Coordinates of N, CA and C in Angstrom, one line a residue:
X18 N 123.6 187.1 74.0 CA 123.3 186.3 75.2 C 122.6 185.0 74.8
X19 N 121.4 184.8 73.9 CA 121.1 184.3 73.1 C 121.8 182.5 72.8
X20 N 122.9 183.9 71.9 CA 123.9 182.3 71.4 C 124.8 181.5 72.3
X21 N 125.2 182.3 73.4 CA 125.9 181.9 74.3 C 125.3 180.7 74.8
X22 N 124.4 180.8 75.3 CA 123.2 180.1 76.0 C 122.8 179.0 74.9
X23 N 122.4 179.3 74.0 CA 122.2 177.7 72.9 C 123.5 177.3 72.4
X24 N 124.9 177.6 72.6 CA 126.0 177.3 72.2 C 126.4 176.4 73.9
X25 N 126.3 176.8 75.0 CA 126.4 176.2 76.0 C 125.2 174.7 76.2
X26 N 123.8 175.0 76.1 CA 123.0 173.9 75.6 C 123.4 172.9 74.4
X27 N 123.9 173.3 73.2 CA 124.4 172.6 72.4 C 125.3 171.5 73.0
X28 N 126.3 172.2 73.8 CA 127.4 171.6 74.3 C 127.3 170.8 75.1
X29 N 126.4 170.9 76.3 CA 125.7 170.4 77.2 C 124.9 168.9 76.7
X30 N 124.2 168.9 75.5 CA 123.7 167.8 74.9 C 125.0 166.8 74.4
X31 N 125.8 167.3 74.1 CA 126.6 166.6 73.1 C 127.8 165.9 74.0
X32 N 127.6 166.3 75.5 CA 128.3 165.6 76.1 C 127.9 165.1 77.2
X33 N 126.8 164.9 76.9 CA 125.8 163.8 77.9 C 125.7 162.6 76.8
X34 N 125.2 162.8 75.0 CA 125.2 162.1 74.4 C 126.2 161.1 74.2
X35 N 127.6 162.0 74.4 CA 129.0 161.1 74.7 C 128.9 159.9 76.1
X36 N 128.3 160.8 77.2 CA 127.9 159.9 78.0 C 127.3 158.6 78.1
X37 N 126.2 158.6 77.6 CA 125.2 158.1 76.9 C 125.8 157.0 76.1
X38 N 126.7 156.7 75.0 CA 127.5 155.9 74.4 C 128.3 155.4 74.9
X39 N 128.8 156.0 75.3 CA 130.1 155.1 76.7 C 129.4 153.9 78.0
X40 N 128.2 154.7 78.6 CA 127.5 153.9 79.4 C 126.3 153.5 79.2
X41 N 125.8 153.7 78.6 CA 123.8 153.1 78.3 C 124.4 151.9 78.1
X42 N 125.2 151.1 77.3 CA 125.0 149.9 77.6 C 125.1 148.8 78.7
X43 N 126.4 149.5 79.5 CA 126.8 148.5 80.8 C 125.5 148.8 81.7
X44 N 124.9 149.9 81.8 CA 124.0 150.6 82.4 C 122.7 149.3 82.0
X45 N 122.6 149.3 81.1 CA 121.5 148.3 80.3 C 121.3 147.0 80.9
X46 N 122.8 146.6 80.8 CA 123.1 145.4 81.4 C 123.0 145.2 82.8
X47 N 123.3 146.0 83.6 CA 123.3 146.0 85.1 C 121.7 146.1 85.6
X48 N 120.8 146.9 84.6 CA 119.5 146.5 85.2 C 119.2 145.7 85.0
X49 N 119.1 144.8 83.3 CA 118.7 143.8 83.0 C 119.3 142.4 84.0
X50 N 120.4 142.8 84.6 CA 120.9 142.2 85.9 C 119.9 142.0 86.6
X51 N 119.2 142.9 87.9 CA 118.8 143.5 88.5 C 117.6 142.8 88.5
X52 N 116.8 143.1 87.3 CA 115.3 142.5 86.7 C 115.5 141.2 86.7
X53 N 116.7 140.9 86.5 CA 116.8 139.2 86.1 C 115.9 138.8 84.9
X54 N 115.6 140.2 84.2 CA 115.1 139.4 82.5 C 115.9 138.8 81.5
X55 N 115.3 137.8 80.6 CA 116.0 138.1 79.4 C 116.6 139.2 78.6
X56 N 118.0 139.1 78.2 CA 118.6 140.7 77.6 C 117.8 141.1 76.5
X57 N 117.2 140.3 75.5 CA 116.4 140.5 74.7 C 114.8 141.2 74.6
X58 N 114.7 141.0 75.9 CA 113.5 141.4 76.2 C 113.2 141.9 78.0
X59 N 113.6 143.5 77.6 CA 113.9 143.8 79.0 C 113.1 144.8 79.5
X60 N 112.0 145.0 79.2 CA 111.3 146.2 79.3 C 111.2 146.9 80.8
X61 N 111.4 146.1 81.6 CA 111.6 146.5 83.0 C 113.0 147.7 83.2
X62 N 113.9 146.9 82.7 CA 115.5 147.1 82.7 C 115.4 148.3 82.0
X63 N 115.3 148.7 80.9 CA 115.0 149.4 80.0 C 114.5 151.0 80.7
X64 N 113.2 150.8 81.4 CA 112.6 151.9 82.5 C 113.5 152.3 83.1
X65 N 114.2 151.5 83.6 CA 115.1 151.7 84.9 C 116.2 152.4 84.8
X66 N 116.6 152.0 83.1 CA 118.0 152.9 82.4 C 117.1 154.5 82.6
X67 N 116.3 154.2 81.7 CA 115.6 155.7 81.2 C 115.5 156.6 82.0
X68 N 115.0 156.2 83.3 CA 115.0 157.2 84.6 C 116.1 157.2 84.8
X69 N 117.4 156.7 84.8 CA 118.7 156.8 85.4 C 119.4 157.9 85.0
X70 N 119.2 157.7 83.4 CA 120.1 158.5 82.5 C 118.9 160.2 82.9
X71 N 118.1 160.2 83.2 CA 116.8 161.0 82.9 C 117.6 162.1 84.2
X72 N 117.5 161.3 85.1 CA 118.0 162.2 86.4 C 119.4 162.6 86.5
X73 N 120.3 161.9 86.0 CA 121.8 162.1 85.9 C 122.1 163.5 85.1
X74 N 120.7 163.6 83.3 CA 120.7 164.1 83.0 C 120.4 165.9 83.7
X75 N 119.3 165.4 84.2 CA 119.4 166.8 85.1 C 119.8 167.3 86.2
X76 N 120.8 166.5 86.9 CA 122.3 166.8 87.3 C 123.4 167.2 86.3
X77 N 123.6 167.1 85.4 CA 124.7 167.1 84.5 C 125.7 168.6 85.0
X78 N 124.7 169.5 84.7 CA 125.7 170.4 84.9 C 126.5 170.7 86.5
X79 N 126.0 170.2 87.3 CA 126.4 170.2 88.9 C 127.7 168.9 88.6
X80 N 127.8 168.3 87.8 CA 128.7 166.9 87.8 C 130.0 167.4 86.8
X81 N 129.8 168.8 86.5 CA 131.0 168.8 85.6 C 132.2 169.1 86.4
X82 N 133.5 169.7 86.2 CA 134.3 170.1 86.8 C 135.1 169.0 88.0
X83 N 135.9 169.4 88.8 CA 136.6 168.8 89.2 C 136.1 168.1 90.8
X84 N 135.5 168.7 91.1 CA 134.9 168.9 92.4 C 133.7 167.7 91.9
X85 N 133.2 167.8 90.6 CA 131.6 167.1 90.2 C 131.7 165.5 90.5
X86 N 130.5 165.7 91.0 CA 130.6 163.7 90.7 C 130.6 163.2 89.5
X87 N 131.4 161.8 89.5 CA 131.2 160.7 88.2 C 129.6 160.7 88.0
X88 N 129.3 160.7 86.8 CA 128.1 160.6 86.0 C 127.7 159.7 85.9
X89 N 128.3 158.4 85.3 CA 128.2 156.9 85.6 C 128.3 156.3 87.5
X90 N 128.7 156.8 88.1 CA 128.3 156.6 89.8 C 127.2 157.3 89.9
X91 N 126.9 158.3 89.7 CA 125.3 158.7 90.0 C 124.1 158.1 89.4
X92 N 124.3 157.7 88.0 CA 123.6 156.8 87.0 C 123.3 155.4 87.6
X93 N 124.6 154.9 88.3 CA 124.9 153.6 88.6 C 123.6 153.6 90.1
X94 N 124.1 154.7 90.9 CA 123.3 155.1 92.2 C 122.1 155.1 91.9
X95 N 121.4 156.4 91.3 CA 119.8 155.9 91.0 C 119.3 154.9 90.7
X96 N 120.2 154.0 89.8 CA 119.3 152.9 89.1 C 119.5 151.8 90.0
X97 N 120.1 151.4 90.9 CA 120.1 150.8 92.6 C 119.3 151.4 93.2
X98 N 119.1 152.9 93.6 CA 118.1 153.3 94.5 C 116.4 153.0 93.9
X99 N 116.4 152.6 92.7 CA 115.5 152.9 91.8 C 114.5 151.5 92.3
X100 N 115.6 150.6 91.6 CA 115.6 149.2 92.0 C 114.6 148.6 92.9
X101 N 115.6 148.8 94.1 CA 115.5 149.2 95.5 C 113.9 149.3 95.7
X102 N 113.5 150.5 95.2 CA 112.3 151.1 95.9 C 111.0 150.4 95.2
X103 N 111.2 149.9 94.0 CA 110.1 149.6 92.7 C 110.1 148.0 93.9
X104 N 111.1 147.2 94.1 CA 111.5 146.2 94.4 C 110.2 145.9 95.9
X105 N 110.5 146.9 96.7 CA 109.8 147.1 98.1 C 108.5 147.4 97.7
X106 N 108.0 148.6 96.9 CA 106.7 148.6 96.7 C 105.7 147.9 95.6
X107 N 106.6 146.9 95.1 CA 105.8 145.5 94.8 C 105.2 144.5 95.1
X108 N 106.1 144.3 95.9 CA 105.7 143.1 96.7 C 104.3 143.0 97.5
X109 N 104.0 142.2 97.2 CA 102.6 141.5 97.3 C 101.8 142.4 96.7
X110 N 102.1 143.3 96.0 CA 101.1 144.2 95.3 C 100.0 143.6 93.9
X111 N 98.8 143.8 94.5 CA 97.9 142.9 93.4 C 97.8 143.8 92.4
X112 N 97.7 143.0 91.2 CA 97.0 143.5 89.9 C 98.6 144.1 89.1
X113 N 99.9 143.6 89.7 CA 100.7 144.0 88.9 C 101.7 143.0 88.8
X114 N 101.1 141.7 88.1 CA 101.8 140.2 88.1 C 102.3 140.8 86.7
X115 N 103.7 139.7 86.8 CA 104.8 140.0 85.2 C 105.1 138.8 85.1
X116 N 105.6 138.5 83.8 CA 105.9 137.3 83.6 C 107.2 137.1 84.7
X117 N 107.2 135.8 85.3 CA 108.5 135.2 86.1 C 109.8 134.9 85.4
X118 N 110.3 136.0 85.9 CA 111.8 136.1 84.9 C 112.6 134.3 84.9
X119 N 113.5 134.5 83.8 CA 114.6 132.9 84.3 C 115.7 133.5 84.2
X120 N 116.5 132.5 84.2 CA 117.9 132.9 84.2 C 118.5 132.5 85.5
X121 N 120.1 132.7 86.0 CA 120.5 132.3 86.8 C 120.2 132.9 88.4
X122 N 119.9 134.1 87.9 CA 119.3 135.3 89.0 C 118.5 135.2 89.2
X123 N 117.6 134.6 88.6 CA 115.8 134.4 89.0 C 115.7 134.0 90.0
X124 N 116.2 133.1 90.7 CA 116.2 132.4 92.3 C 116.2 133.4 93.2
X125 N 117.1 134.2 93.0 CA 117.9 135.3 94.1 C 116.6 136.3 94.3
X126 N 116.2 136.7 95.8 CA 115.5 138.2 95.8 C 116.0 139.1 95.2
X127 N 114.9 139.9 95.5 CA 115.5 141.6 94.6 C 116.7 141.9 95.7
X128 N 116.7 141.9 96.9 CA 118.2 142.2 97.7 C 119.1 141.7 97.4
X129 N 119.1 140.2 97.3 CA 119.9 139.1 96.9 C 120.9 139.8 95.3
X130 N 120.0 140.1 94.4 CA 120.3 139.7 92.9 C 121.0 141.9 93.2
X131 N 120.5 142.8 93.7 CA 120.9 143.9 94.0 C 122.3 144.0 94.6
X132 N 122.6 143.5 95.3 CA 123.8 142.8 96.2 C 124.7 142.4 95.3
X133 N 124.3 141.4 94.8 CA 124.9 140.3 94.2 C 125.9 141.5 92.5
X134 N 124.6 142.0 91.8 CA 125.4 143.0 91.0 C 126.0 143.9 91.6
X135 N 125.8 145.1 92.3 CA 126.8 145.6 92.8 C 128.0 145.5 93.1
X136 N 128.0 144.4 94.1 CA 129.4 143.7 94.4 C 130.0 143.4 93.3
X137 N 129.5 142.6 92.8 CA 130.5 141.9 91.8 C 130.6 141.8 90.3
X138 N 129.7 142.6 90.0 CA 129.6 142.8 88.1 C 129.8 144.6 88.4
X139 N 129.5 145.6 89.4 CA 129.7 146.4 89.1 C 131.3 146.8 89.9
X140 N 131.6 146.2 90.8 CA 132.8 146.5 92.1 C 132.4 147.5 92.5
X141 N 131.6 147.6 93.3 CA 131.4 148.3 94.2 C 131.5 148.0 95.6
X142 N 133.0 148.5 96.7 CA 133.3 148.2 97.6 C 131.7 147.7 98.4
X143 N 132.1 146.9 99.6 CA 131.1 146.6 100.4 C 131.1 147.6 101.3
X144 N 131.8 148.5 101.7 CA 130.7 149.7 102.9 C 130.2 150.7 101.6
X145 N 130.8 150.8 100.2 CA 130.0 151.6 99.6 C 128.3 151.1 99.8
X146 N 128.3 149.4 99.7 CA 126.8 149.2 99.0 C 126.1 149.8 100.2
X147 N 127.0 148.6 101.5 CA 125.9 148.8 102.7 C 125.8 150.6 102.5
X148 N 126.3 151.5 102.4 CA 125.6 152.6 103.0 C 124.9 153.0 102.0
X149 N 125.2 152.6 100.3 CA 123.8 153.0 99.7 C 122.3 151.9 100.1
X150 N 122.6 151.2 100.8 CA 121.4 150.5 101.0 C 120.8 150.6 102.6
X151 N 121.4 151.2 103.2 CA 121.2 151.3 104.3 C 121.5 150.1 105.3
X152 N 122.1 149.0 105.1 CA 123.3 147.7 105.6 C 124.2 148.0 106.2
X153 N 124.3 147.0 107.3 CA 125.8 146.8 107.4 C 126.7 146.3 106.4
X154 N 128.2 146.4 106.7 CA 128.9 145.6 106.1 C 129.0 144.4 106.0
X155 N 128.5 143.9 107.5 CA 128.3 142.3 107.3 C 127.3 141.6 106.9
X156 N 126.4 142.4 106.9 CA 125.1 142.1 105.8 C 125.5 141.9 104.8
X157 N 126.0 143.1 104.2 CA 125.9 142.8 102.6 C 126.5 142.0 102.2
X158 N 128.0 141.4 103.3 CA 128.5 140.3 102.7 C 127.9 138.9 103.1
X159 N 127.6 138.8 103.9 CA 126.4 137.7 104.1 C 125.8 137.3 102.7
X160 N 125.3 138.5 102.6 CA 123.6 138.3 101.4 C 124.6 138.0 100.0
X161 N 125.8 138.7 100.2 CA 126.7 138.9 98.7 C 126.9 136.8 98.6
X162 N 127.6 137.0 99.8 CA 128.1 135.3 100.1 C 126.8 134.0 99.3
X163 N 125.7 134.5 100.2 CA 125.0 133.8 100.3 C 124.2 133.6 98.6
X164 N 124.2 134.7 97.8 CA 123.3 134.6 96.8 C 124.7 134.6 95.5
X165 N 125.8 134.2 96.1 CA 126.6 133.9 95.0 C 126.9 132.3 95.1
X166 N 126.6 131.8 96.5 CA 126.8 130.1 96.6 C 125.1 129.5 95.5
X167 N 124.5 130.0 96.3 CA 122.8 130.2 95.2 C 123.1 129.9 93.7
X168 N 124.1 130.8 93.3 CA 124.3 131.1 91.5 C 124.9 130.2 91.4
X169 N 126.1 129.6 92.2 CA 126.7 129.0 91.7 C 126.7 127.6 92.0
X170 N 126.0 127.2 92.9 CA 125.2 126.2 93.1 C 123.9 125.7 93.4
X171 N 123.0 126.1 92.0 CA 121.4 126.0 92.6 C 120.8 124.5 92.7
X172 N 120.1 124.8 93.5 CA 119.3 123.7 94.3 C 119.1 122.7 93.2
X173 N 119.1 121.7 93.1 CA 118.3 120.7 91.9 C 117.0 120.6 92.1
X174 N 116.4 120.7 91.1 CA 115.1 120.4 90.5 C 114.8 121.8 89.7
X175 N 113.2 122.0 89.8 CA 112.4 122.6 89.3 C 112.7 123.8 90.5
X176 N 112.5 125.0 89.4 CA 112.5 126.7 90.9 C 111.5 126.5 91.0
X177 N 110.9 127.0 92.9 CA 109.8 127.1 93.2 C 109.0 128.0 92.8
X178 N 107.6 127.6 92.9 CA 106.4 128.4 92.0 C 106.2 129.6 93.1
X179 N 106.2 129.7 94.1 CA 106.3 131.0 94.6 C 107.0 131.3 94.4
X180 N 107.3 132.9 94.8 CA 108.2 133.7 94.7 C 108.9 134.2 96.0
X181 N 110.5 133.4 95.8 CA 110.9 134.2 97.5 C 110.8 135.6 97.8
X182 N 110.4 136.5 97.2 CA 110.7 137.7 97.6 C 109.2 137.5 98.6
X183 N 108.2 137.5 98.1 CA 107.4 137.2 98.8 C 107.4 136.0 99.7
X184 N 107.1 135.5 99.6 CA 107.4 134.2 100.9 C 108.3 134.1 102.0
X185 N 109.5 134.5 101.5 CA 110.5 134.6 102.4 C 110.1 136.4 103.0
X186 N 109.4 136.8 102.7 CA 109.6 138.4 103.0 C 110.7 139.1 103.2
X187 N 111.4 139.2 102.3 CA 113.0 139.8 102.2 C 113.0 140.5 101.6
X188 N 112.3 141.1 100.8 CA 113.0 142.1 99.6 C 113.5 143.0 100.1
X189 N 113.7 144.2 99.4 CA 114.8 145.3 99.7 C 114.0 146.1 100.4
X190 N 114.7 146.8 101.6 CA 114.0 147.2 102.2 C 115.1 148.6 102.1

């Protein structure tokens, strides 16, 4: 009974670890998205994998078979829902200032730049996002519209020293 059970565990490791290789990195990338850090230095992004893969991981055996959900869609799910939540209970929260990311995304709110990956680095239909985010569809295309004219045409000058998630009070709600 024994070996069954550590021959099933064995198994069970070694194909999450396949998982693992196939996606930790687009996974990587889609937070580091998300954070809007440097790829090089992503420690935020990084968390956000960790818990992804962490929960997926103890789903695994409910995702196998035919009927199971994609591993990488549930992976992809928490670390949006994750996002999401870290995103809302930041804001304006004192005593947990980070350095101000750059990059192209830096402009965009956490909704904005959440939206923005989804849609379109990960393809994820638009009634998928709105219903993982709790949106309409014309929301999310709005916000998609809106923070891809942003990327691709940002404002001239210097980015402002506030931070719109705060100022504007938008973040993810």
């Amino acid at each position: 009974m024994r070996e069954r059970h550590a021959s099933r565990d064995a198994r069970r490791a070694e194909e999450f670890r396949a998982f693992v290789a196939g996606a930790a990195g687009r996974l990587l990338h889609t937070a580091t998205l998300l954070t809007a850090e440097a790829p090089g230095d992503n420690p935020r992004a990084r968390r956000l994998l960790t818990l992804a893969l962490a929960h997926t991981y103890a789903r695994w055996d409910g995702l196998r078979g035919e009927d199971g959900e994609d591993p990488y869609d549930l992976s992809r799910r928490y670390l949006a829902i994750r996002f999401a939540h870290e995103a809302r209970g930041r804001r304006g929260a004192p005593g947990r200032a980070r350095p101000r990311p750059r990059g192209p995304l830096a402009r965009l709110t956490a909704r904005e730049r959440l939206i923005l990956v989804l849609r379109l680095y990960e393809g994820v239909a638009e009634e998928q996002t709105a219903a993982l985010l709790g949106l309409t569809g014309e929301h999310v295309r709005t916000v998609c519209d809106r923070a891809a004219a942003m990327v691709l045409h940002p404002p001239r000058g210097p980015a402002p020293e506030a931070d719109r998630e705060t100022a504007a009070g938008t973040a993810v709600s």
